[in-house]
Structure formats: C-alpha cells, structure tokens
PDB file of C-alpha atoms and ligand atoms in Angstrom:
ATOM      1  CA  MET A  18      -0.229  -0.280   0.119  1.00  0.00           C
ATOM      2  CA  SER A  19       1.440   3.465  -0.669  1.00  0.00           C
ATOM      3  CA  PHE A  20       0.366   6.881   0.805  1.00  0.00           C
ATOM      4  CA  SER A  21       1.130  10.655  -0.503  1.00  0.00           C
ATOM      5  CA  ARG A  22       1.956  11.677   2.918  1.00  0.00           C
ATOM      6  CA  ALA A  23       4.289  10.250   6.084  1.00  0.00           C
ATOM      7  CA  GLU A  24       5.733  11.515   9.137  1.00  0.00           C
ATOM      8  CA  ALA A  25       8.797   9.347  10.736  1.00  0.00           C
ATOM      9  CA  TYR A  26      10.610  10.015  14.368  1.00  0.00           C
ATOM     10  CA  ALA A  27      14.642   9.281  14.564  1.00  0.00           C
ATOM     11  CA  PRO A  28      16.455   8.599  17.603  1.00  0.00           C
ATOM     12  CA  ALA A  29      19.481  10.288  19.257  1.00  0.00           C
ATOM     13  CA  THR A  30      22.328   8.184  18.824  1.00  0.00           C
ATOM     14  CA  VAL A  31      25.844   8.139  20.672  1.00  0.00           C
ATOM     15  CA  ALA A  32      28.503   6.899  18.559  1.00  0.00           C
ATOM     16  CA  ASN A  33      31.400   6.214  19.467  1.00  0.00           C
ATOM     17  CA  LEU A  34      30.583   4.218  22.324  1.00  0.00           C
ATOM     18  CA  GLY A  35      33.919   5.283  23.953  1.00  0.00           C
ATOM     19  CA  VAL A  36      37.095   2.711  22.698  1.00  0.00           C
ATOM     20  CA  GLY A  37      34.741   1.785  20.055  1.00  0.00           C
ATOM     21  CA  PHE A  38      35.941   4.462  17.484  1.00  0.00           C
ATOM     22  CA  ASP A  39      33.601   4.688  14.262  1.00  0.00           C
ATOM     23  CA  ILE A  40      32.378   1.111  14.737  1.00  0.00           C
ATOM     24  CA  ILE A  41      29.785   0.845  17.665  1.00  0.00           C
ATOM     25  CA  GLY A  42      26.807   3.064  18.583  1.00  0.00           C
ATOM     26  CA  LEU A  43      23.621   2.821  20.453  1.00  0.00           C
ATOM     27  CA  ALA A  44      20.290   4.616  20.253  1.00  0.00           C
ATOM     28  CA  LEU A  45      18.613   7.032  23.129  1.00  0.00           C
ATOM     29  CA  GLU A  46      15.048   7.111  24.070  1.00  0.00           C
ATOM     30  CA  GLY A  47      13.522  10.127  24.688  1.00  0.00           C
ATOM     31  CA  MET A  48      14.978  12.401  22.293  1.00  0.00           C
ATOM     32  CA  GLY A  49      15.464  12.409  18.498  1.00  0.00           C
ATOM     33  CA  ASP A  50      14.048  14.001  15.494  1.00  0.00           C
ATOM     34  CA  ARG A  51      10.379  14.104  13.023  1.00  0.00           C
ATOM     35  CA  ALA A  52      10.260  14.666   9.414  1.00  0.00           C
ATOM     36  CA  THR A  53       6.708  14.455   7.414  1.00  0.00           C
ATOM     37  CA  VAL A  54       7.520  13.957   3.430  1.00  0.00           C
ATOM     38  CA  THR A  55       4.768  14.424   1.224  1.00  0.00           C
ATOM     39  CA  PHE A  56       4.716  14.080  -2.589  1.00  0.00           C
ATOM     40  CA  LYS A  57       4.596  16.459  -4.650  1.00  0.00           C
ATOM     41  CA  ASP A  58       3.798  16.277  -8.557  1.00  0.00           C
ATOM     42  CA  ARG A  59       6.284  19.121  -9.445  1.00  0.00           C
ATOM     43  CA  PRO A  60      10.001  17.312  -9.422  1.00  0.00           C
ATOM     44  CA  GLY A  61      12.883  18.326  -7.090  1.00  0.00           C
ATOM     45  CA  ILE A  62      13.022  18.474  -3.235  1.00  0.00           C
ATOM     46  CA  VAL A  63      11.691  21.703  -1.131  1.00  0.00           C
ATOM     47  CA  PHE A  64      11.375  21.859   2.378  1.00  0.00           C
ATOM     48  CA  SER A  65       8.468  23.316   3.742  1.00  0.00           C
ATOM     49  CA  LYS A  66       9.459  24.234   6.980  1.00  0.00           C
ATOM     50  CA  ILE A  67      12.595  23.435   9.498  1.00  0.00           C
ATOM     51  CA  SER A  68      12.121  23.951  13.108  1.00  0.00           C
ATOM     52  CA  GLY A  69      14.060  23.608  15.987  1.00  0.00           C
ATOM     53  CA  ASP A  70      17.183  24.116  14.600  1.00  0.00           C
ATOM     54  CA  GLY A  71      17.610  28.031  15.050  1.00  0.00           C
ATOM     55  CA  GLY A  72      17.984  28.763  11.345  1.00  0.00           C
ATOM     56  CA  MET A  73      21.334  26.539  11.702  1.00  0.00           C
ATOM     57  CA  LEU A  74      20.983  24.033   8.641  1.00  0.00           C
ATOM     58  CA  PRO A  75      21.215  24.630   4.692  1.00  0.00           C
ATOM     59  CA  ARG A  76      17.668  24.960   3.357  1.00  0.00           C
ATOM     60  CA  ASP A  77      19.020  24.211   0.014  1.00  0.00           C
ATOM     61  CA  PRO A  78      18.148  20.785  -0.727  1.00  0.00           C
ATOM     62  CA  GLU A  79      21.817  19.897  -1.805  1.00  0.00           C
ATOM     63  CA  GLN A  80      23.562  21.054   1.358  1.00  0.00           C
ATOM     64  CA  ASN A  81      21.115  19.450   3.323  1.00  0.00           C
ATOM     65  CA  VAL A  82      21.815  15.867   4.706  1.00  0.00           C
ATOM     66  CA  ALA A  83      17.835  15.001   5.196  1.00  0.00           C
ATOM     67  CA  SER A  84      17.253  16.036   1.594  1.00  0.00           C
ATOM     68  CA  VAL A  85      20.224  14.295   0.108  1.00  0.00           C
ATOM     69  CA  SER A  86      19.162  11.460   1.600  1.00  0.00           C
ATOM     70  CA  ALA A  87      15.991  11.595   0.362  1.00  0.00           C
ATOM     71  CA  ARG A  88      17.453  12.155  -3.401  1.00  0.00           C
ATOM     72  CA  ALA A  89      19.794   9.051  -2.980  1.00  0.00           C
ATOM     73  CA  PHE A  90      16.304   6.839  -2.223  1.00  0.00           C
ATOM     74  CA  LEU A  91      14.272   9.054  -4.894  1.00  0.00           C
ATOM     75  CA  ASP A  92      16.755   8.425  -7.758  1.00  0.00           C
ATOM     76  CA  HIS A  93      17.070   4.658  -6.491  1.00  0.00           C
ATOM     77  CA  MET A  94      13.623   4.320  -6.924  1.00  0.00           C
ATOM     78  CA  GLY A  95      13.275   5.988 -10.832  1.00  0.00           C
ATOM     79  CA  GLU A  96      10.799   8.485  -9.059  1.00  0.00           C
ATOM     80  CA  THR A  97      10.032  11.395 -11.228  1.00  0.00           C
ATOM     81  CA  ARG A  98       7.503  13.227  -8.526  1.00  0.00           C
ATOM     82  CA  GLY A  99       9.241  15.922  -6.394  1.00  0.00           C
ATOM     83  CA  ILE A 100       9.279  16.024  -2.537  1.00  0.00           C
ATOM     84  CA  GLU A 101       8.455  18.518   0.284  1.00  0.00           C
ATOM     85  CA  ILE A 102      10.140  17.735   3.707  1.00  0.00           C
ATOM     86  CA  GLN A 103       8.677  19.442   6.686  1.00  0.00           C
ATOM     87  CA  LEU A 104      11.761  18.635   9.522  1.00  0.00           C
ATOM     88  CA  ASN A 105      11.610  18.993  13.267  1.00  0.00           C
ATOM     89  CA  LYS A 106      14.893  19.021  14.518  1.00  0.00           C
ATOM     90  CA  GLY A 107      14.348  17.848  18.214  1.00  0.00           C
ATOM     91  CA  LEU A 108      18.390  17.265  18.456  1.00  0.00           C
ATOM     92  CA  PRO A 109      20.824  19.828  18.863  1.00  0.00           C
ATOM     93  CA  LEU A 110      23.654  20.170  15.927  1.00  0.00           C
ATOM     94  CA  SER A 111      27.145  19.459  16.206  1.00  0.00           C
ATOM     95  CA  SER A 112      26.315  18.291  20.110  1.00  0.00           C
ATOM     96  CA  GLY A 113      27.818  14.444  20.021  1.00  0.00           C
ATOM     97  CA  LEU A 114      24.231  13.242  19.681  1.00  0.00           C
ATOM     98  CA  GLY A 115      23.781  11.976  15.940  1.00  0.00           C
ATOM     99  CA  SER A 116      22.008  15.132  14.763  1.00  0.00           C
ATOM    100  CA  SER A 117      22.915  14.524  11.645  1.00  0.00           C
ATOM    101  CA  ALA A 118      22.201  10.922  11.234  1.00  0.00           C
ATOM    102  CA  ALA A 119      18.654  11.509  12.557  1.00  0.00           C
ATOM    103  CA  SER A 120      17.961  13.915  10.077  1.00  0.00           C
ATOM    104  CA  ALA A 121      19.371  11.678   7.553  1.00  0.00           C
ATOM    105  CA  VAL A 122      16.983   8.775   8.221  1.00  0.00           C
ATOM    106  CA  VAL A 123      14.300  10.157   9.583  1.00  0.00           C
ATOM    107  CA  ALA A 124      13.464  11.750   5.744  1.00  0.00           C
ATOM    108  CA  VAL A 125      14.169   8.079   4.157  1.00  0.00           C
ATOM    109  CA  VAL A 126      11.770   6.338   6.764  1.00  0.00           C
ATOM    110  CA  ALA A 127       9.156   8.587   6.045  1.00  0.00           C
ATOM    111  CA  LEU A 128      10.037   8.397   2.142  1.00  0.00           C
ATOM    112  CA  ASN A 129      10.222   4.485   2.354  1.00  0.00           C
ATOM    113  CA  LYS A 130       6.820   4.074   3.837  1.00  0.00           C
ATOM    114  CA  LEU A 131       5.467   6.545   1.163  1.00  0.00           C
ATOM    115  CA  TYR A 132       6.056   3.319  -1.335  1.00  0.00           C
ATOM    116  CA  GLY A 133       4.140   0.788   0.810  1.00  0.00           C
ATOM    117  CA  GLU A 134       7.503   0.369   3.280  1.00  0.00           C
ATOM    118  CA  PRO A 135       9.876  -1.900   0.285  1.00  0.00           C
ATOM    119  CA  TYR A 136      12.747  -1.858   2.080  1.00  0.00           C
ATOM    120  CA  SER A 137      13.886  -2.745   6.111  1.00  0.00           C
ATOM    121  CA  ARG A 138      15.262  -0.554   8.121  1.00  0.00           C
ATOM    122  CA  GLN A 139      18.552  -2.189   7.399  1.00  0.00           C
ATOM    123  CA  GLU A 140      18.406  -1.867   3.829  1.00  0.00           C
ATOM    124  CA  LEU A 141      18.149   1.931   3.911  1.00  0.00           C
ATOM    125  CA  LEU A 142      21.527   2.209   5.234  1.00  0.00           C
ATOM    126  CA  PRO A 143      23.143   3.066   1.950  1.00  0.00           C
ATOM    127  CA  PHE A 144      20.432   6.029   1.406  1.00  0.00           C
ATOM    128  CA  CYS A 145      21.377   7.162   4.692  1.00  0.00           C
ATOM    129  CA  LEU A 146      25.278   6.874   4.172  1.00  0.00           C
ATOM    130  CA  GLU A 147      24.967   9.721   1.693  1.00  0.00           C
ATOM    131  CA  GLY A 148      23.399  12.373   3.294  1.00  0.00           C
ATOM    132  CA  GLU A 149      25.827  11.365   6.909  1.00  0.00           C
ATOM    133  CA  ALA A 150      28.527  12.019   4.128  1.00  0.00           C
ATOM    134  CA  LEU A 151      27.785  15.307   3.122  1.00  0.00           C
ATOM    135  CA  VAL A 152      28.739  16.450   6.783  1.00  0.00           C
ATOM    136  CA  SER A 153      31.488  13.902   7.959  1.00  0.00           C
ATOM    137  CA  GLY A 154      32.008  11.205   5.412  1.00  0.00           C
ATOM    138  CA  TYR A 155      31.125   7.492   5.263  1.00  0.00           C
ATOM    139  CA  HIS A 156      30.816   6.335   8.586  1.00  0.00           C
ATOM    140  CA  ALA A 157      27.987   4.158   9.876  1.00  0.00           C
ATOM    141  CA  ASP A 158      27.975   3.948  13.411  1.00  0.00           C
ATOM    142  CA  ASN A 159      25.147   6.761  14.094  1.00  0.00           C
ATOM    143  CA  VAL A 160      22.840   6.264  11.239  1.00  0.00           C
ATOM    144  CA  ALA A 161      23.167   2.046  12.024  1.00  0.00           C
ATOM    145  CA  PRO A 162      21.800   2.482  15.739  1.00  0.00           C
ATOM    146  CA  CYS A 163      19.047   5.171  14.754  1.00  0.00           C
ATOM    147  CA  LEU A 164      17.373   3.142  12.103  1.00  0.00           C
ATOM    148  CA  LEU A 165      17.293  -0.127  13.953  1.00  0.00           C
ATOM    149  CA  GLY A 166      17.911   0.963  17.513  1.00  0.00           C
ATOM    150  CA  GLY A 167      19.877  -0.541  20.470  1.00  0.00           C
ATOM    151  CA  ILE A 168      22.979  -1.205  20.413  1.00  0.00           C
ATOM    152  CA  THR A 169      25.041  -1.759  17.272  1.00  0.00           C
ATOM    153  CA  LEU A 170      28.213  -3.082  15.278  1.00  0.00           C
ATOM    154  CA  VAL A 171      29.187  -1.203  12.839  1.00  0.00           C
ATOM    155  CA  ALA A 172      32.309  -3.373  11.178  1.00  0.00           C
ATOM    156  CA  GLY A 173      31.687  -1.755   7.960  1.00  0.00           C
ATOM    157  CA  ILE A 174      29.144   0.428   5.698  1.00  0.00           C
ATOM    158  CA  SER A 175      27.641  -2.381   4.078  1.00  0.00           C
ATOM    159  CA  VAL A 176      24.510  -3.585   4.754  1.00  0.00           C
ATOM    160  CA  ASP A 177      25.906  -6.996   6.041  1.00  0.00           C
ATOM    161  CA  ALA A 178      28.622  -5.208   8.333  1.00  0.00           C
ATOM    162  CA  ILE A 179      25.641  -4.497  11.068  1.00  0.00           C
ATOM    163  CA  GLN A 180      25.206  -6.501  13.856  1.00  0.00           C
ATOM    164  CA  PRO A 181      22.800  -5.794  16.547  1.00  0.00           C
ATOM    165  CA  LEU A 182      24.552  -6.106  20.074  1.00  0.00           C
ATOM    166  CA  PRO A 183      23.016  -6.951  23.063  1.00  0.00           C
ATOM    167  CA  ALA A 184      21.620  -4.308  25.424  1.00  0.00           C
ATOM    168  CA  PRO A 185      21.475  -4.865  28.904  1.00  0.00           C
ATOM    169  CA  ASP A 186      17.864  -3.967  30.535  1.00  0.00           C
ATOM    170  CA  ASP A 187      19.552  -2.798  33.578  1.00  0.00           C
ATOM    171  CA  LEU A 188      21.934  -0.317  31.898  1.00  0.00           C
ATOM    172  CA  HIS A 189      20.949   3.464  32.429  1.00  0.00           C
ATOM    173  CA  ILE A 190      23.052   6.678  30.971  1.00  0.00           C
ATOM    174  CA  ALA A 191      23.752   9.788  32.394  1.00  0.00           C
ATOM    175  CA  LEU A 192      24.108  12.809  29.690  1.00  0.00           C
ATOM    176  CA  VAL A 193      25.427  16.461  29.711  1.00  0.00           C
ATOM    177  CA  THR A 194      25.994  18.383  26.822  1.00  0.00           C
ATOM    178  CA  PRO A 195      28.164  21.910  27.681  1.00  0.00           C
ATOM    179  CA  LYS A 196      27.117  24.559  25.245  1.00  0.00           C
ATOM    180  CA  VAL A 197      30.060  24.883  22.827  1.00  0.00           C
ATOM    181  CA  ALA A 198      29.742  23.889  19.508  1.00  0.00           C
ATOM    182  CA  VAL A 199      32.226  20.496  18.569  1.00  0.00           C
ATOM    183  CA  PRO A 200      31.455  20.573  14.828  1.00  0.00           C
ATOM    184  CA  THR A 201      32.045  16.587  13.757  1.00  0.00           C
ATOM    185  CA  ALA A 202      34.817  17.733  10.653  1.00  0.00           C
ATOM    186  CA  GLU A 203      36.523  19.574  13.157  1.00  0.00           C
ATOM    187  CA  ALA A 204      36.572  16.807  15.782  1.00  0.00           C
ATOM    188  CA  ARG A 205      37.356  14.158  12.978  1.00  0.00           C
ATOM    189  CA  ALA A 206      40.329  16.736  11.525  1.00  0.00           C
ATOM    190  CA  VAL A 207      42.370  16.574  14.671  1.00  0.00           C
ATOM    191  CA  MET A 208      42.351  12.421  14.826  1.00  0.00           C
ATOM    192  CA  PRO A 209      45.672  10.831  14.682  1.00  0.00           C
ATOM    193  CA  SER A 210      46.371   9.336  11.027  1.00  0.00           C
ATOM    194  CA  HIS A 211      48.339   6.376  12.731  1.00  0.00           C
ATOM    195  CA  VAL A 212      48.263   5.004  15.832  1.00  0.00           C
ATOM    196  CA  PRO A 213      51.380   2.885  17.927  1.00  0.00           C
ATOM    197  CA  LEU A 214      51.319  -0.772  18.256  1.00  0.00           C
ATOM    198  CA  LYS A 215      50.985  -0.833  21.500  1.00  0.00           C
ATOM    199  CA  THR A 216      48.279   1.452  21.352  1.00  0.00           C
ATOM    200  CA  LEU A 217      46.450  -0.622  18.851  1.00  0.00           C
ATOM    201  CA  ILE A 218      47.066  -3.782  21.128  1.00  0.00           C
ATOM    202  CA  PHE A 219      45.401  -1.781  24.080  1.00  0.00           C
ATOM    203  CA  GLN A 220      42.630  -0.238  22.468  1.00  0.00           C
ATOM    204  CA  THR A 221      41.499  -3.333  20.878  1.00  0.00           C
ATOM    205  CA  GLY A 222      41.547  -5.339  23.854  1.00  0.00           C
ATOM    206  CA  ARG A 223      39.083  -2.700  25.110  1.00  0.00           C
ATOM    207  CA  VAL A 224      37.222  -3.094  22.411  1.00  0.00           C
ATOM    208  CA  ALA A 225      36.992  -6.998  22.929  1.00  0.00           C
ATOM    209  CA  GLN A 226      36.245  -6.607  26.770  1.00  0.00           C
ATOM    210  CA  LEU A 227      33.138  -4.271  26.111  1.00  0.00           C
ATOM    211  CA  VAL A 228      31.770  -6.701  23.379  1.00  0.00           C
ATOM    212  CA  ASP A 229      32.078  -9.320  25.847  1.00  0.00           C
ATOM    213  CA  ALA A 230      30.631  -7.462  28.707  1.00  0.00           C
ATOM    214  CA  LEU A 231      27.530  -6.368  26.792  1.00  0.00           C
ATOM    215  CA  HIS A 232      26.902 -10.485  25.799  1.00  0.00           C
ATOM    216  CA  ARG A 233      27.557 -11.148  29.628  1.00  0.00           C
ATOM    217  CA  GLY A 234      25.151  -8.036  30.885  1.00  0.00           C
ATOM    218  CA  ASP A 235      28.065  -6.900  32.953  1.00  0.00           C
ATOM    219  CA  LEU A 236      27.753  -3.674  33.805  1.00  0.00           C
ATOM    220  CA  ARG A 237      30.756  -3.375  35.907  1.00  0.00           C
ATOM    221  CA  ALA A 238      33.034  -4.981  33.173  1.00  0.00           C
ATOM    222  CA  LEU A 239      31.180  -2.652  30.528  1.00  0.00           C
ATOM    223  CA  GLY A 240      31.918   0.853  32.252  1.00  0.00           C
ATOM    224  CA  GLU A 241      35.437  -0.289  33.047  1.00  0.00           C
ATOM    225  CA  ALA A 242      36.631  -0.986  29.279  1.00  0.00           C
ATOM    226  CA  ILE A 243      34.394   1.810  27.974  1.00  0.00           C
ATOM    227  CA  GLY A 244      36.230   5.200  29.326  1.00  0.00           C
ATOM    228  CA  LEU A 245      39.780   3.797  28.502  1.00  0.00           C
ATOM    229  CA  ASP A 246      39.753   5.332  24.840  1.00  0.00           C
ATOM    230  CA  LYS A 247      43.517   5.966  24.191  1.00  0.00           C
ATOM    231  CA  VAL A 248      43.203   6.938  20.639  1.00  0.00           C
ATOM    232  CA  ALA A 249      39.909   9.576  19.907  1.00  0.00           C
ATOM    233  CA  GLU A 250      39.547  11.038  23.504  1.00  0.00           C
ATOM    234  CA  PRO A 251      43.661  12.104  23.877  1.00  0.00           C
ATOM    235  CA  ALA A 252      43.139  13.638  20.577  1.00  0.00           C
ATOM    236  CA  ARG A 253      40.062  15.581  21.415  1.00  0.00           C
ATOM    237  CA  ALA A 254      40.259  16.051  24.835  1.00  0.00           C
ATOM    238  CA  HIS A 255      40.928  19.956  24.279  1.00  0.00           C
ATOM    239  CA  LEU A 256      37.788  20.775  22.441  1.00  0.00           C
ATOM    240  CA  ILE A 257      35.736  19.332  25.655  1.00  0.00           C
ATOM    241  CA  PRO A 258      36.101  21.219  28.254  1.00  0.00           C
ATOM    242  CA  GLY A 259      36.035  20.457  32.084  1.00  0.00           C
ATOM    243  CA  LEU A 260      36.538  16.656  30.459  1.00  0.00           C
ATOM    244  CA  ALA A 261      38.597  15.151  33.410  1.00  0.00           C
ATOM    245  CA  GLN A 262      36.584  17.121  36.472  1.00  0.00           C
ATOM    246  CA  ALA A 263      33.211  15.830  34.797  1.00  0.00           C
ATOM    247  CA  ARG A 264      35.020  12.264  34.587  1.00  0.00           C
ATOM    248  CA  GLU A 265      35.743  12.338  38.359  1.00  0.00           C
ATOM    249  CA  ALA A 266      32.353  13.898  39.202  1.00  0.00           C
ATOM    250  CA  ALA A 267      30.245  11.319  37.484  1.00  0.00           C
ATOM    251  CA  LYS A 268      32.286   8.089  38.934  1.00  0.00           C
ATOM    252  CA  ASP A 269      32.096   9.962  42.676  1.00  0.00           C
ATOM    253  CA  ALA A 270      27.845  10.100  42.081  1.00  0.00           C
ATOM    254  CA  GLY A 271      28.099   6.293  41.196  1.00  0.00           C
ATOM    255  CA  ALA A 272      28.614   5.903  37.508  1.00  0.00           C
ATOM    256  CA  LEU A 273      30.743   3.231  35.884  1.00  0.00           C
ATOM    257  CA  GLY A 274      32.414   4.746  32.753  1.00  0.00           C
ATOM    258  CA  VAL A 275      32.588   8.099  31.462  1.00  0.00           C
ATOM    259  CA  PHE A 276      33.098   8.694  27.597  1.00  0.00           C
ATOM    260  CA  ILE A 277      32.783  10.967  24.971  1.00  0.00           C
ATOM    261  CA  GLY A 278      29.742  10.972  22.914  1.00  0.00           C
ATOM    262  CA  GLY A 279      30.730  10.777  19.501  1.00  0.00           C
ATOM    263  CA  ALA A 280      32.959  13.422  18.678  1.00  0.00           C
ATOM    264  CA  GLY A 281      31.644  15.744  21.504  1.00  0.00           C
ATOM    265  CA  PRO A 282      31.192  17.797  23.433  1.00  0.00           C
ATOM    266  CA  THR A 283      28.245  15.597  24.764  1.00  0.00           C
ATOM    267  CA  LEU A 284      29.471  12.842  27.491  1.00  0.00           C
ATOM    268  CA  CYS A 285      28.091   9.577  28.328  1.00  0.00           C
ATOM    269  CA  ALA A 286      28.121   8.233  32.056  1.00  0.00           C
ATOM    270  CA  LEU A 287      27.089   4.611  32.229  1.00  0.00           C
ATOM    271  CA  CYS A 288      24.750   3.527  35.090  1.00  0.00           C
ATOM    272  CA  ASP A 289      23.235   0.320  36.756  1.00  0.00           C
ATOM    273  CA  ASP A 290      20.014   2.472  38.359  1.00  0.00           C
ATOM    274  CA  GLY A 291      17.779   5.032  37.225  1.00  0.00           C
ATOM    275  CA  VAL A 292      18.061   7.150  40.235  1.00  0.00           C
ATOM    276  CA  ILE A 293      21.777   6.633  40.310  1.00  0.00           C
ATOM    277  CA  ALA A 294      21.778   8.139  36.788  1.00  0.00           C
ATOM    278  CA  GLU A 295      19.845  11.131  37.623  1.00  0.00           C
ATOM    279  CA  ARG A 296      22.314  11.745  40.401  1.00  0.00           C
ATOM    280  CA  VAL A 297      25.068  11.720  37.832  1.00  0.00           C
ATOM    281  CA  ALA A 298      23.692  13.872  35.749  1.00  0.00           C
ATOM    282  CA  ARG A 299      22.802  16.965  38.239  1.00  0.00           C
ATOM    283  CA  ALA A 300      26.799  16.163  39.491  1.00  0.00           C
ATOM    284  CA  LEU A 301      27.705  16.486  35.596  1.00  0.00           C
ATOM    285  CA  GLN A 302      25.958  19.741  35.370  1.00  0.00           C
ATOM    286  CA  ALA A 303      27.309  20.935  38.196  1.00  0.00           C
ATOM    287  CA  VAL A 304      30.280  21.012  36.734  1.00  0.00           C
ATOM    288  CA  TYR A 305      29.911  22.942  34.108  1.00  0.00           C
ATOM    289  CA  CYS A 306      28.018  25.555  36.435  1.00  0.00           C
ATOM    290  CA  ALA A 307      31.172  25.950  38.251  1.00  0.00           C
ATOM    291  CA  LEU A 308      33.085  26.814  34.623  1.00  0.00           C
ATOM    292  CA  ASN A 309      30.019  29.123  33.958  1.00  0.00           C
ATOM    293  CA  LEU A 310      28.941  26.990  31.034  1.00  0.00           C
ATOM    294  CA  THR A 311      25.568  26.318  30.434  1.00  0.00           C
ATOM    295  CA  SER A 312      24.561  22.610  29.901  1.00  0.00           C
ATOM    296  CA  GLU A 313      21.523  20.546  29.397  1.00  0.00           C
ATOM    297  CA  ILE A 314      21.367  17.142  31.133  1.00  0.00           C
ATOM    298  CA  CYS A 315      19.404  14.042  31.074  1.00  0.00           C
ATOM    299  CA  ALA A 316      19.136  10.710  32.495  1.00  0.00           C
ATOM    300  CA  THR A 317      17.664   8.268  29.743  1.00  0.00           C
ATOM    301  CA  ARG A 318      17.891   4.251  28.734  1.00  0.00           C
ATOM    302  CA  VAL A 319      18.872   2.512  25.152  1.00  0.00           C
ATOM    303  CA  ASP A 320      16.276   3.006  22.817  1.00  0.00           C
ATOM    304  CA  ASN A 321      15.597  -0.309  21.391  1.00  0.00           C
ATOM    305  CA  ARG A 322      12.981   0.941  19.111  1.00  0.00           C
ATOM    306  CA  GLY A 323      15.041   2.688  16.326  1.00  0.00           C
ATOM    307  CA  SER A 324      13.575   4.838  13.702  1.00  0.00           C
ATOM    308  CA  VAL A 325       9.453   4.913  13.446  1.00  0.00           C
ATOM    309  CA  VAL A 326       7.086   5.692  11.206  1.00  0.00           C
ATOM    310  CA  LEU A 327       4.490   7.672  13.084  1.00  0.00           C
ATOM    311  CA  ARG A 328       1.526   8.329  10.748  1.00  0.00           C
ATOM    312  CA  ALA A 329       0.733   7.996   6.428  1.00  0.00           C
ATOM    313  CA  GLU A 330      -2.200   8.861   4.995  1.00  0.00           C
TER     314      GLU A 330
HETATM  315  N1  HSE Y   5      32.194   8.124  14.780  1.00  0.00           N
HETATM  316  C1  HSE Y   5      32.251   9.569  14.865  1.00  0.00           C
HETATM  317  C2  HSE Y   5      33.330  10.460  15.438  1.00  0.00           C
HETATM  318  C3  HSE Y   5      30.618  10.337  15.249  1.00  0.00           C
HETATM  319  O1  HSE Y   5      33.403  10.256  16.160  1.00  0.00           O
HETATM  320  O2  HSE Y   5      33.831  11.231  14.735  1.00  0.00           O
HETATM  321  C4  HSE Y   5      30.691  11.365  14.783  1.00  0.00           C
HETATM  322  O3  HSE Y   5      29.488  11.445  13.870  1.00  0.00           O
END
C-alpha cells in the first residue's frame, strides 16, 4: 500500500561508544527528530519548514543531509515526482548526539513508507549514508543504531557489516551537553592518522572487553572498558572543556564509566540504576556550572525501537 504523506521519528544516538571508534553506537530513548514527507507533482525536493535548528541548517536541498539522503532514495526508485519535507529538529546540532544521522534517517524512513515500506530498516542504510557523508564522511556508527535501535556493531558501511549487540536491561545513561559546539568535521580532523602498535593492542583489547561485557550483561566490566579510550579521547580532549573534572564527578556520584559521546561535546556516563543516573547527570551539570558554562542534562536508556513511522495517509 502506498501513501502520499508520512511522518517518521528517528532517535538520538551516541557513537563512538568510548573505545569503539567508528564501530559501535547506541540509540537513546526520549530524544530525536521528526519529519513529514509529502509527494508533489512537481519534480525536485523542497523544505516546507525546518524547525528546532535555530535557523542553522541549510535550506538548499543539495546541502541538507535530509534531502541528500532522500534524493539518493528517490533516484534509486526512479521517481519523477518531487517531495516536500517538513523537518523538526529535536536534536541539537554539533553536540555528539547524532543529529545529522537522525536527519538522514528520518527523511528516508518516511519516504520508504510512502512506497509501502519496500525496504527493511537495515536496507535503508546506503541511502542514509549519502546524507551523513555530506557532513562527516562515510561512517555508519550513528546511522545504523538510529535506523535499528539498540546497540549496534558497525564493522563497515555495507548492510551486512551491521550486527545488533545485546543491550543490558539495567543500563542507564546520564548525559551532559555543555554549550560549546564541536563540529564533527573539526573533531575528525584532529584524529591521528597512525597509532602505535602498543596503543592498538590496548585499544582492541578494551573493545573486545566491551563486546564481551555486553554479551554477559556485565555493566561493571562494560563501564571499565568503555572509558579507556587511548585514541580518540586524547586527540579530542582539548575540544571538550572540563572533561577530567566531569569524569571524576560522575564516578563519585556512582557512574561506572564515562566517555565522549560521538565527536563531543556531550559526555555519557553509564550507570546501573535510574536514580543513580539522575544523580550523575546533576553532578555533571554542577561541574559545568562551576566552569560558567550552561549545559543540558538528562538521564535516559537505550532506545530499542530505532526509527519509526508515526503516521501515513
Ligand atoms: N564516530 C564519529 C566520530 C561520530 O567520533 O567522529 C561523529 O558523527
């Protein structure tokens, strides 16, 4: 069954998961983007409205992640009609919460619905990647969990490289987003092009521990492994104010592990209880308050649904 208008939702994501640079991501409950896509007789893609972005996102369909992903899908379908997109950004930009991935995913998921959902969420990955690539190159660690929900292993950018990992039921996540923009392109530019063999051995060992801990549902081991990033964190620490103090405060408040969410500046603290996660979030905010920086906090969980269609007509 096909439709002329569909609305979709795509969740926030954090990727990297600390040590798993570009290869593991998770979807977060309670925050995300929405888009309504409508077929038009005229060819081309237009934005009827973009809200929630403070006027920051490009309205030019060739420069916006949502429309570039939608274009890839329309071309694949050999479509001659155009579409109108209404995009409602629930996610802050350049914050490490997968805002560009959510834009890419939400448009394609709504568009897929217009055709009666010929493709599974996993099969939509290549179209979404075209949009994500516009701002930060071809990496699927945000797009995959955004599409599928849960925690995903992303061993490459092809559909068969995506593998869901178990998300422990008692995993809670405290987040703090200090009000400093860290554009992904900038955070990627500071990454080292080579790592010493010793670092490689340490890092791959921690990634293996992380995956093992997820499979065993061992949150303590997960928290220990996740925050021991010796590659991205040292290179990016100068972009994230208060990182060391925040980690200490979160641990004192009961967090099991702290890591930079994506390219930052959001920091994520893993906890094994919702009340502790609330307390950790407040402790993180107090650190930024002392640094005279405003911040947003929340305590949340893994979103196991991923992107969803909200309505179609
Ligand atoms: N894994 C990516 C990075 C996420 O850390 O650069 C940014 O979108």
